[in-house]
């Protein structure tokens, strides 16, 4: 016989949860007491509930397992909203347990009451409110099942305090399986559609494989790589899909989209067949959807039918798990014999021509300040390209996407859909918990890092040796770039006076701080920082505040309309 | 832009309706009418809504509705032969010569007068949206004191059923 609170904790144990990220408060005290009396589920105490959700998210992105969060009612729950929305936009499996005021007080504006089910409704895959403690095991089972199957996403379980009271106990049984008549995620793509797609791929003269976050989340990288190699097709990844195909592979064109490479965007625009795998053709990729890839037949694989033909109509839609669909494609390709690689020779020659134009370049200045791109290149070198890299949001995020070549899926952790500043550090914590031996770097800026800087305290408490690469341009770089390009250089509120001394700040939190101002010190400083294997090092690196991210799509144009530098455009 | 009748079978659970309605506002879709009530199986509710949109929009609407965990099945009734009905209760002024005139119009539309006072008739009328609107026009706006409409309910013709 267990109380509601004990059932919550037992259910987490039975679900195999290693870590739960949270922050206590009145409505969840019974659950915290039950957590205290066991040692299977490790609770990680963050300093702000937003960080709990991002840490759980980082854990989920880097492992594929659902991240778990526990917050109290009212402000605890509302603070979690940004992190839930972040996970929702990027389809990250997450289970959020929120406390609620006792059930007979709901609706009375009780202390720390907020309608969390209502507030979170548009940003969760599903939500439950416990109406009877006996529902707890099954609801938690369903929450994990829904969060981690089909198109993954966050699921909320709202638990009124009285349903966790220690004096009410009930028999406990954790369901082995759940079946829901109204939820049956698709497990196979339609073979006829896959066959049609294969025929189209074999006829293609100017093909591109365009893969997104679904390939990473759907563990389909191997299958994608095998299909690409078999056909000798060029591959481009979205911001969310980086690492799904090896970044150092010669078939890789780099990232596509708003800040994609010249060759990736040109190849897309001129393609005759596009295989879109686990990508959702969103506005950061397509530019003006009406002008998107005018000559291309689009094969679109996605587990979510609502993603298909939402922004751009697909010629061959395939609804299914991207891994299974790609594997079936591979089997069909193998049965059809050796594909004629020569048929795409001319296409590759054209692509090599674009590669020579090379949009991925930046001017360095021996006398002037360091360039942010150089920082990412130095990070790549210092970590042999093997680190987990989490990032915040802004210019540094784009540089980290462009100049760090990710060879593994789940190596690159960033908030692509929602674009959440403050994501980087707590996400890195989640990654480090999941991979205690791995090198974890957080690429951030002086704007983003201050949105969750308090987590330096959490990092000390748990001894997380994250390396923070603060690309400090003393400005909200991406905002400033848009103001330079579209608002006549009027820098409205995009720079910050009174920045803290980040070195002292890191030290006051008990960490190592380093300041780097000259390029010639950069490599040495990186080596020194990464040699401190069991310490968090905060590297405050000063860079050129006037630098822009290029290439950049010209608004309302097609894929091929890009700025390549401040003065050159296509 | 076509008018569509989407009929949804969903779990009869608290919060399910708010998810359906919320989906429409959050994605910028329009609800023109909405009715919902339990079915013969008390664990299921039947929700009928009318909306307008081109094929692309309706496709997105039905896909997103299907993604809601509590939605068990749905059908766009306008895709096939179907029956649609709406019930209207209306209070109309009925004094002097108008009393007989209103009665005649109600008879023509095969409505019923379900409540009477010395100055007011309460009329009940069932039919398609078009028929109800024709009745409102026929009776003349100045006569109308209050209108309550149920919103559209619908069912497909023939042997096809929307069930588990």
XYZ file of C-alpha atoms in Angstrom:
734
model
C 0.000 0.000 0.000
C 1.469 3.292 -1.109
C 0.494 6.924 -0.799
C 0.011 9.015 -3.942
C 3.427 10.575 -3.428
C 5.054 7.150 -3.037
C 3.280 5.942 -6.157
C 4.701 8.861 -8.129
C 8.220 7.959 -7.044
C 7.735 4.204 -7.517
C 6.350 4.805 -10.984
C 9.451 6.814 -11.882
C 11.626 3.985 -10.563
C 9.654 1.425 -12.522
C 10.021 3.585 -15.607
C 13.805 3.426 -15.123
C 14.228 7.156 -14.555
C 17.796 8.015 -13.481
C 17.464 11.748 -13.050
C 14.652 14.118 -12.275
C 15.280 17.839 -12.513
C 13.252 20.018 -10.219
C 12.643 22.516 -7.478
C 10.537 21.933 -4.363
C 7.570 23.946 -3.126
C 4.393 23.618 -1.101
C 2.273 21.579 -3.486
C 4.941 18.923 -4.084
C 6.300 18.518 -0.555
C 4.731 15.066 -0.150
C 6.471 13.954 -3.338
C 9.788 15.447 -2.199
C 9.446 13.569 1.073
C 8.912 10.326 -0.826
C 11.949 11.111 -3.030
C 14.055 11.646 0.093
C 13.321 8.127 1.292
C 14.773 6.303 -1.708
C 17.920 6.462 -3.773
C 17.063 5.084 -7.206
C 15.815 8.297 -8.761
C 18.370 11.090 -8.392
C 16.832 14.489 -7.964
C 18.856 17.384 -9.367
C 18.133 20.684 -7.674
C 18.300 23.519 -10.174
C 18.123 27.229 -9.328
C 15.142 28.126 -11.504
C 12.414 25.895 -12.926
C 13.120 26.972 -16.507
C 16.545 25.419 -16.099
C 14.963 22.167 -14.856
C 13.070 21.806 -18.124
C 16.100 22.682 -20.282
C 18.313 20.284 -18.322
C 15.764 17.492 -18.766
C 15.607 18.487 -22.415
C 19.407 18.309 -22.820
C 19.332 14.897 -21.153
C 16.628 13.777 -23.588
C 18.298 15.177 -26.699
C 21.599 13.551 -25.912
C 20.200 10.130 -24.932
C 16.847 9.724 -26.689
C 15.245 8.920 -23.327
C 12.526 11.183 -21.938
C 13.696 13.972 -19.636
C 11.782 14.267 -16.372
C 10.885 17.437 -14.451
C 9.235 18.065 -11.090
C 7.980 21.535 -10.185
C 5.554 22.982 -7.709
C 2.278 24.731 -8.492
C 1.861 28.389 -9.480
C 5.185 30.112 -10.175
C 7.042 26.800 -10.241
C 4.793 25.621 -13.023
C 4.736 28.888 -14.956
C 8.535 29.113 -14.817
C 8.637 25.743 -16.547
C 6.545 26.980 -19.475
C 9.418 28.263 -21.647
C 11.259 24.976 -21.325
C 8.159 22.962 -22.146
C 7.545 25.104 -25.238
C 11.184 24.645 -26.268
C 10.845 20.862 -26.060
C 7.500 20.946 -27.860
C 8.813 22.901 -30.840
C 11.736 20.507 -31.295
C 9.724 17.312 -30.573
C 11.721 16.302 -27.497
C 10.341 13.576 -25.198
C 9.719 14.996 -21.729
C 7.491 14.268 -18.758
C 6.705 17.218 -16.504
C 5.136 16.582 -13.101
C 3.645 19.732 -11.641
C 2.129 20.146 -8.225
C -1.334 21.622 -7.931
C -3.255 23.040 -4.971
C -5.528 20.548 -3.193
C -8.396 19.474 -5.375
C -11.165 21.069 -3.305
C -9.416 24.454 -3.625
C -9.026 24.365 -7.419
C -10.788 27.340 -8.943
C -10.788 29.362 -5.734
C -7.634 31.377 -6.520
C -5.817 29.547 -3.773
C -2.226 30.391 -2.837
C 0.112 29.405 -5.676
C -2.759 28.180 -7.821
C -2.551 28.408 -11.575
C -4.390 26.438 -14.238
C -1.319 24.591 -15.485
C -3.263 22.195 -17.698
C -4.850 25.190 -19.399
C -1.669 27.270 -19.571
C 0.388 24.509 -21.096
C -2.284 23.173 -23.457
C -0.891 24.591 -26.737
C 2.694 23.522 -25.928
C 2.285 19.930 -24.786
C 1.660 16.769 -26.728
C -0.816 15.845 -24.030
C -1.617 16.556 -20.400
C -3.310 14.842 -17.490
C -4.740 16.001 -14.226
C -4.866 13.436 -11.439
C -8.426 13.253 -10.128
C -7.944 10.247 -7.901
C -4.671 8.926 -6.448
C -5.479 5.482 -7.868
C -4.970 6.936 -11.362
C -1.337 7.861 -10.701
C 0.488 4.717 -11.923
C -1.487 4.477 -15.156
C -1.275 8.205 -15.871
C 2.475 8.234 -15.422
C 2.807 5.170 -17.634
C 0.700 6.845 -20.302
C 2.684 10.077 -19.953
C 5.953 8.273 -20.720
C 4.362 6.282 -23.509
C 2.896 9.323 -25.233
C 5.997 11.472 -24.699
C 8.360 8.959 -26.270
C 6.391 7.393 -29.130
C 5.219 8.717 -32.487
C 6.347 12.302 -32.850
C 7.810 12.809 -29.379
C 6.946 15.766 -27.184
C 6.382 16.986 -23.654
C 3.552 15.535 -21.537
C 2.354 17.196 -18.353
C 0.907 15.459 -15.288
C -0.696 17.925 -12.859
C -1.044 16.483 -9.354
C -3.195 18.146 -6.679
C -1.543 18.041 -3.291
C -4.261 16.080 -1.490
C -3.851 13.192 -3.939
C -0.291 12.701 -2.687
C -1.137 12.855 1.024
C 0.832 10.314 3.099
C -2.121 9.068 5.180
C -4.123 7.796 2.186
C -2.633 4.615 0.810
C -3.635 2.392 -2.062
C -2.495 -0.811 -3.707
C 0.141 -0.094 -6.332
C 0.709 -1.841 -9.598
C 2.674 -0.343 -12.462
C 1.117 -1.294 -15.799
C 3.499 -3.155 -18.102
C 1.846 -1.776 -21.184
C -0.756 0.776 -22.028
C -3.131 0.688 -24.893
C -5.115 3.709 -25.880
C -7.885 3.433 -28.425
C -7.397 7.059 -29.397
C -3.615 6.979 -29.775
C -1.868 4.598 -32.128
C 1.333 6.043 -33.558
C 2.163 4.794 -37.029
C 4.834 2.087 -37.067
C 5.408 1.571 -40.800
C 5.442 3.700 -43.886
C 3.308 2.699 -46.856
C 5.377 0.323 -49.015
C 3.751 1.494 -52.241
C 4.739 5.080 -51.487
C 8.262 4.008 -50.566
C 8.524 2.124 -53.868
C 7.381 5.220 -55.756
C 9.970 7.286 -53.908
C 12.740 4.808 -54.759
C 11.806 4.908 -58.451
C 11.954 8.680 -58.363
C 15.324 8.662 -56.593
C 16.784 6.291 -59.172
C 15.668 8.580 -61.998
C 16.997 11.742 -60.372
C 19.681 13.737 -62.122
C 19.992 16.562 -59.606
C 18.979 15.044 -56.261
C 19.453 16.382 -52.729
C 18.810 14.622 -49.443
C 17.547 17.179 -46.935
C 17.383 15.764 -43.442
C 16.154 17.272 -40.204
C 15.774 16.764 -36.498
C 13.474 13.807 -37.040
C 16.415 11.757 -38.276
C 18.309 12.510 -35.055
C 15.318 11.960 -32.751
C 14.199 8.927 -34.728
C 17.631 7.242 -34.523
C 17.712 7.062 -38.301
C 21.206 8.441 -38.915
C 22.676 5.095 -39.896
C 19.892 4.375 -42.340
C 20.114 7.877 -43.795
C 23.873 7.601 -44.225
C 23.524 4.206 -45.872
C 20.923 5.476 -48.347
C 23.032 8.550 -49.168
C 26.176 6.449 -49.697
C 24.347 3.866 -51.768
C 23.078 6.555 -54.132
C 26.079 8.912 -53.894
C 23.660 11.772 -53.324
C 24.564 15.085 -51.712
C 23.193 15.582 -48.195
C 22.285 18.751 -46.352
C 21.094 18.953 -42.750
C 18.844 21.447 -41.044
C 19.961 23.210 -37.886
C 18.145 20.479 -35.939
C 19.519 17.708 -38.104
C 23.244 18.436 -37.789
C 25.155 15.268 -36.957
C 22.558 13.026 -38.600
C 24.985 12.757 -41.514
C 28.712 13.107 -40.750
C 29.731 16.764 -40.992
C 33.163 15.830 -42.346
C 31.851 13.556 -45.112
C 32.565 14.667 -48.675
C 28.904 14.129 -49.587
C 27.887 16.665 -46.959
C 26.974 20.126 -48.204
C 26.660 21.739 -44.790
C 23.577 23.221 -43.235
C 20.836 24.675 -45.427
C 18.409 27.517 -44.911
C 18.579 31.059 -43.658
C 22.234 30.739 -42.634
C 22.981 27.669 -44.704
C 25.967 27.251 -46.980
C 25.974 28.603 -50.514
C 26.341 25.108 -51.961
C 23.516 23.637 -49.871
C 21.042 26.367 -50.783
C 22.070 26.423 -54.459
C 21.780 22.637 -54.692
C 18.322 22.743 -53.158
C 17.133 25.471 -55.490
C 18.372 23.636 -58.575
C 17.388 20.128 -57.526
C 15.033 17.910 -59.511
C 14.295 15.535 -56.628
C 14.432 16.362 -52.927
C 14.260 13.647 -50.308
C 13.077 15.477 -47.173
C 13.560 13.147 -44.216
C 12.302 14.078 -40.747
C 12.331 17.751 -41.669
C 9.350 20.075 -41.701
C 10.172 22.610 -44.441
C 9.825 25.474 -41.989
C 10.314 29.156 -42.750
C 13.966 29.175 -41.616
C 14.694 26.665 -44.350
C 12.441 27.518 -47.265
C 12.654 31.313 -47.377
C 9.513 32.231 -49.385
C 7.676 28.897 -49.576
C 6.089 29.891 -52.916
C 9.524 30.237 -54.502
C 10.907 27.112 -52.872
C 12.823 24.775 -55.190
C 10.710 25.372 -58.314
C 11.908 22.352 -60.309
C 11.901 19.751 -57.566
C 9.734 16.735 -56.914
C 9.499 16.490 -53.172
C 9.511 13.175 -51.350
C 8.624 13.873 -47.744
C 9.053 11.329 -44.953
C 7.629 12.304 -41.588
C 6.022 10.501 -38.691
C 3.576 13.376 -38.286
C 1.102 13.626 -41.160
C 0.386 17.241 -40.191
C 3.996 18.156 -41.065
C 3.535 16.929 -44.612
C 2.257 19.462 -47.147
C 1.846 22.078 -44.403
C 4.205 24.681 -45.861
C 5.196 23.074 -49.162
C 3.144 20.429 -50.978
C 4.828 17.025 -51.168
C 4.656 15.015 -54.404
C 5.289 11.736 -52.635
C 4.238 11.879 -48.972
C 5.336 9.010 -46.744
C 3.945 8.935 -43.219
C 6.013 6.719 -40.979
C 8.995 6.396 -38.672
C 11.872 7.793 -40.697
C 14.198 4.950 -39.639
C 11.895 2.194 -40.818
C 11.076 4.035 -44.050
C 14.740 4.656 -44.893
C 15.618 1.054 -44.073
C 12.898 -0.187 -46.385
C 14.158 2.201 -49.054
C 17.637 0.787 -48.632
C 16.374 -2.766 -49.031
C 14.556 -1.799 -52.224
C 17.651 -0.015 -53.506
C 19.771 -3.064 -52.798
C 17.313 -5.299 -54.605
C 17.377 -3.027 -57.626
C 21.095 -3.596 -58.082
C 23.968 -1.148 -58.116
C 22.707 2.368 -58.833
C 24.449 4.206 -61.630
C 26.574 6.761 -59.798
C 27.543 8.302 -63.145
C 24.028 9.670 -63.530
C 24.782 12.206 -60.836
C 28.359 12.988 -61.978
C 27.386 16.166 -63.747
C 25.383 17.270 -60.757
C 28.383 16.770 -58.492
C 30.507 18.824 -60.886
C 28.012 21.632 -60.629
C 28.000 21.363 -56.830
C 31.810 21.397 -56.725
C 31.605 24.650 -58.689
C 29.346 26.163 -56.019
C 31.619 24.839 -53.310
C 34.443 26.873 -54.845
C 32.383 30.050 -54.478
C 32.228 29.027 -50.824
C 29.852 31.090 -48.772
C 31.489 29.879 -45.578
C 34.227 32.423 -45.259
C 35.050 35.367 -43.105
C 37.667 38.072 -43.146
C 40.251 38.023 -40.414
C 42.146 41.050 -39.313
C 45.573 40.564 -37.748
C 45.474 43.854 -35.895
C 41.766 43.964 -35.167
C 39.612 41.969 -32.757
C 39.137 38.245 -32.931
C 36.315 36.847 -35.038
C 33.608 34.699 -33.442
C 34.102 32.090 -36.174
C 37.714 31.694 -35.059
C 36.503 30.840 -31.571
C 34.321 28.001 -32.858
C 37.186 26.746 -35.038
C 39.496 26.779 -32.019
C 36.876 24.896 -29.995
C 36.620 22.303 -32.748
C 40.383 21.853 -32.721
C 40.696 21.713 -28.935
C 37.986 19.036 -28.674
C 38.960 17.035 -31.802
C 35.436 17.612 -33.023
C 34.193 15.131 -30.441
C 32.556 17.283 -27.779
C 28.885 17.555 -27.080
C 28.137 21.151 -27.964
C 25.104 22.879 -26.537
C 24.314 26.356 -27.639
C 22.217 29.320 -26.763
C 20.465 31.429 -29.359
C 21.846 34.100 -31.649
C 24.895 34.650 -33.825
C 27.057 32.329 -31.744
C 24.510 29.557 -32.347
C 24.811 29.966 -36.108
C 28.606 30.064 -35.960
C 28.582 26.925 -33.817
C 26.310 25.289 -36.408
C 28.444 26.379 -39.347
C 32.013 25.942 -38.110
C 31.857 22.922 -35.783
C 31.496 19.807 -37.913
C 29.289 17.297 -36.111
C 29.985 13.705 -37.025
C 27.539 12.059 -34.612
C 23.821 12.466 -34.054
C 22.857 13.926 -30.635
C 26.205 15.710 -30.433
C 24.734 19.124 -31.203
C 22.143 20.360 -28.717
C 20.278 23.562 -29.526
C 16.890 25.179 -29.411
C 15.965 25.412 -33.076
C 12.207 25.788 -33.181
C 11.502 28.109 -30.292
C 14.927 29.785 -30.289
C 15.188 30.026 -26.522
C 17.938 32.221 -25.122
C 19.056 30.748 -21.805
C 18.815 27.182 -23.103
C 22.533 26.466 -23.467
C 23.869 26.140 -19.935
C 21.037 24.126 -18.358
C 20.884 21.906 -21.462
C 24.620 21.285 -21.108
C 23.987 20.205 -17.511
C 21.494 17.610 -18.689
C 23.999 16.353 -21.275
C 26.765 16.134 -18.683
C 24.563 14.151 -16.272
C 23.728 11.732 -19.070
C 27.368 11.455 -20.189
C 29.526 12.081 -17.131
C 32.762 11.169 -18.902
C 32.149 13.177 -22.053
C 33.476 16.627 -22.914
C 30.571 19.082 -22.898
C 30.941 22.620 -24.195
C 28.303 25.336 -24.068
C 28.687 27.932 -26.793
C 26.930 31.055 -25.650
C 27.024 34.828 -25.688
C 26.973 37.472 -23.003
C 23.269 38.038 -23.687
C 22.054 34.435 -23.558
C 24.227 33.252 -20.683
C 22.745 35.867 -18.388
C 19.297 34.408 -18.906
C 20.159 31.346 -16.820
C 23.477 32.285 -15.249
C 22.229 31.165 -11.822
C 22.785 27.555 -12.921
C 26.514 28.017 -12.310
C 25.503 27.252 -8.741
C 23.874 23.948 -9.754
C 27.015 23.055 -11.709
C 29.107 23.532 -8.575
C 26.770 21.487 -6.409
C 26.997 18.489 -8.752
C 30.583 19.020 -9.955
C 29.693 19.372 -13.624
C 32.873 20.169 -15.591
C 31.139 22.014 -18.432
C 33.237 24.365 -20.542
C 31.390 27.608 -21.215
C 32.545 29.360 -24.354
C 31.136 32.841 -23.953
C 31.498 34.566 -27.307
C 31.386 38.076 -25.970
C 30.663 40.782 -28.540
C 29.106 43.145 -26.002
C 25.932 43.183 -28.090
C 22.859 41.134 -28.850
C 24.610 40.148 -32.036
C 21.757 38.755 -34.102
C 19.441 41.621 -33.214
C 22.245 44.028 -34.052
C 22.854 42.286 -37.387
C 19.187 42.707 -38.379
C 19.313 46.327 -37.258
C 22.414 46.843 -39.416
C 20.760 45.229 -42.412
C 17.159 46.378 -42.129
C 16.942 49.310 -39.719
C 19.622 51.658 -41.006
C 22.071 50.649 -38.309
C 19.896 51.960 -35.502
C 20.922 49.699 -32.620
C 17.787 49.934 -30.569
C 18.418 48.235 -27.199
C 20.780 45.683 -28.682
C 23.876 46.361 -26.652
C 24.526 45.995 -22.997
C 26.261 48.388 -20.732
C 27.483 47.217 -17.360
C 28.361 43.653 -18.275
C 29.574 41.733 -15.250
C 33.183 40.671 -14.934
C 32.463 37.097 -15.987
C 35.793 35.834 -14.646
C 35.025 37.073 -11.156
C 31.451 35.935 -11.513
C 32.576 32.393 -12.363
C 35.034 32.470 -9.493
C 32.423 33.640 -7.032
C 30.342 30.616 -8.030
C 33.409 28.468 -7.278
C 34.498 27.869 -10.867
C 37.465 28.812 -13.029
C 37.157 31.989 -15.091
C 39.338 32.917 -18.054
C 39.352 36.033 -20.169
C 40.692 35.896 -23.729
C 41.094 39.052 -25.768
C 43.745 38.212 -28.347
C 43.586 35.626 -31.079
C 47.143 34.490 -30.373
C 46.043 33.469 -26.856
C 42.977 31.558 -28.017
C 44.375 28.073 -28.733
C 46.486 28.086 -25.596
C 43.552 29.160 -23.460
C 41.325 26.457 -24.970
C 43.935 23.788 -24.277
C 44.307 25.001 -20.736
C 40.552 25.046 -20.175
C 39.931 21.569 -21.573
C 42.869 20.192 -19.579
C 40.953 21.075 -16.404
C 38.898 17.927 -16.696
C 36.991 18.143 -13.445
C 36.341 21.868 -13.306
C 33.801 24.097 -14.930
C 35.678 26.734 -16.884
C 33.987 29.928 -17.966
C 35.876 31.309 -20.975
C 34.944 34.910 -21.596
C 36.198 35.521 -25.114
C 36.025 38.989 -26.602
C 35.237 39.159 -30.305
C 34.493 41.663 -33.026
C 31.088 43.225 -32.269
C 30.527 44.190 -35.905
C 30.703 40.673 -37.346
C 27.664 39.293 -39.184
C 26.551 35.738 -39.910
C 26.730 34.825 -43.610
C 25.399 33.462 -45.865
C 21.991 34.862 -45.077
C 18.786 34.436 -47.014
C 17.398 37.605 -48.529
C 13.893 37.902 -47.095
C 10.976 36.805 -49.300
C 13.331 35.360 -51.888
C 13.999 31.782 -52.910
C 16.585 29.379 -51.516
C 19.259 30.790 -53.829
C 18.825 34.424 -52.802
C 21.555 35.092 -50.267
C 23.848 37.693 -48.869
C 27.346 36.174 -48.913
C 29.029 39.041 -47.068
C 28.182 42.613 -46.150
C 28.692 43.629 -49.774
C 28.114 40.559 -51.957
C 24.824 38.953 -52.835
C 23.699 36.302 -55.258
C -13.655 28.439 -49.491
C -16.080 25.690 -48.689
C -18.263 25.138 -45.689
C -17.423 21.860 -43.985
C -19.044 19.792 -41.284
C -16.492 17.931 -39.230
C -17.837 15.284 -36.921
C -15.611 14.007 -34.145
C -15.850 11.020 -31.850
C -13.784 11.706 -28.754
C -13.153 10.552 -25.222
C -15.796 11.902 -22.856
C -13.216 13.322 -20.466
C -12.728 16.666 -18.745
C -10.559 18.964 -20.821
C -11.091 17.192 -24.138
C -13.385 19.902 -25.498
C -10.960 22.669 -24.523
C -8.243 20.965 -26.546
C -10.398 20.926 -29.671
C -11.513 24.518 -29.251
C -8.005 25.619 -28.274
C -6.547 24.033 -31.401
C -8.767 26.221 -33.548
C -7.822 29.494 -31.879
C -4.155 28.621 -31.588
C -3.803 27.772 -35.273
C -6.035 30.543 -36.542
C -8.899 28.343 -37.756
C -12.488 29.437 -37.557
C -15.357 27.685 -35.769
C -18.798 28.723 -37.011
C -20.942 26.331 -35.024
C -20.170 23.733 -32.404
C -22.277 21.109 -30.685
C -21.186 18.397 -28.310
C -22.926 15.720 -26.248
C -22.299 12.188 -25.015
C -23.167 9.255 -27.291
C -24.861 5.905 -26.623
C -21.486 4.831 -25.217
C -21.041 7.121 -22.230
C -17.248 7.057 -22.531
C -17.508 8.824 -25.885
C -18.683 12.269 -26.922
C -19.757 13.318 -30.368
C -18.711 16.782 -31.414
C -19.879 18.402 -34.609
C -18.476 21.638 -35.908
C -18.831 23.710 -39.009
C -15.912 25.629 -40.401
C -14.827 27.070 -43.715
C -11.589 26.740 -45.606
C -9.943 25.556 -48.788
C -8.851 21.941 -49.179
C -5.376 22.653 -47.824
C -6.691 24.264 -44.672
C -9.275 21.558 -44.048
C -6.577 18.915 -44.517
C -4.452 20.638 -41.855
C -7.437 20.967 -39.533
C -8.333 17.290 -39.755
C -4.706 16.222 -39.371
C -4.230 18.352 -36.273
C -7.543 17.194 -34.796
C -6.489 13.602 -35.345
C -3.264 14.295 -33.455
C -5.180 15.251 -30.312
C -4.863 12.260 -28.017
C -8.536 12.334 -26.990
C -9.857 12.397 -30.540
C -10.724 8.805 -31.427
C -12.079 9.247 -34.957
C -13.356 11.986 -37.171
C -15.036 12.467 -40.492
C -15.602 15.411 -42.793
C -19.316 14.822 -43.472
C -19.305 17.213 -46.415
C -17.105 14.764 -48.316
C -20.084 12.463 -48.842
C -23.867 12.304 -48.736
C -25.052 13.349 -45.328
C -27.931 14.714 -43.302
C -27.516 17.881 -41.309
C -29.921 19.409 -38.826
C -30.009 22.374 -36.595
C -32.698 23.237 -34.056
C -33.762 26.824 -33.475
C -35.891 28.298 -30.721
C -37.182 31.759 -31.440
C -39.353 34.277 -29.648
C -41.361 36.430 -32.034
C -43.721 39.299 -31.448
C -47.279 38.065 -32.040
C -49.884 40.741 -31.642
C -52.896 41.780 -33.692
C -52.873 40.710 -37.314
C -49.323 39.428 -36.997
C -50.466 36.628 -34.752
C -52.098 34.775 -37.633
C -49.366 35.710 -40.083
C -46.633 34.298 -37.860
C -48.626 31.124 -37.332
C -49.012 30.672 -41.093
C -45.297 31.161 -41.708
C -44.456 28.670 -38.961
C -46.783 26.137 -40.579
C -45.243 26.666 -43.999
C -41.810 25.915 -42.547
C -43.247 22.989 -40.597
C -42.231 24.519 -37.301
C -44.118 24.356 -34.024
C -45.249 26.976 -31.604
C -44.157 25.558 -28.260
C -45.069 28.429 -25.944
C -47.607 31.225 -26.137
C -48.341 34.458 -24.285
C -50.705 37.242 -25.253
C -47.933 39.006 -27.154
C -45.242 36.412 -27.858
C -44.949 33.076 -29.661
C -42.044 30.794 -28.993
C -41.285 28.873 -32.175
C -39.305 25.672 -32.566
C -37.891 24.885 -35.973
C -35.620 22.104 -37.159
C -33.766 21.865 -40.430
C -30.664 22.752 -42.329
C -28.910 26.017 -41.708
C -30.349 27.326 -45.002
C -33.890 26.561 -43.951
C -33.481 28.283 -40.577
C -32.089 31.341 -42.276
C -34.930 31.360 -44.795
C -37.374 31.292 -41.915
C -35.680 34.242 -40.190
C -35.925 36.179 -43.451
C -39.557 35.220 -43.959
C -40.632 36.235 -40.504
C -38.982 39.644 -40.867
C -36.286 40.887 -38.521
C -38.476 43.404 -36.721
C -40.630 40.606 -35.326
C -37.749 38.661 -33.782
C -37.124 39.085 -30.056
C -34.632 36.308 -29.373
C -32.993 33.491 -31.294
C -31.279 30.402 -29.914
C -29.683 27.973 -32.349
C -28.140 24.655 -31.444
C -25.455 24.610 -34.090
C -25.264 21.928 -36.730
C -25.477 18.218 -36.012
C -24.848 15.788 -38.798
C -24.698 12.136 -39.744
C -23.720 10.406 -42.966
C -26.352 8.804 -45.195
C -26.664 5.091 -45.730
C -24.898 2.323 -43.841
C -21.675 4.155 -43.099
C -21.276 4.890 -39.378
C -18.745 6.767 -37.287
C -18.082 4.403 -34.392
C -15.235 2.511 -32.753
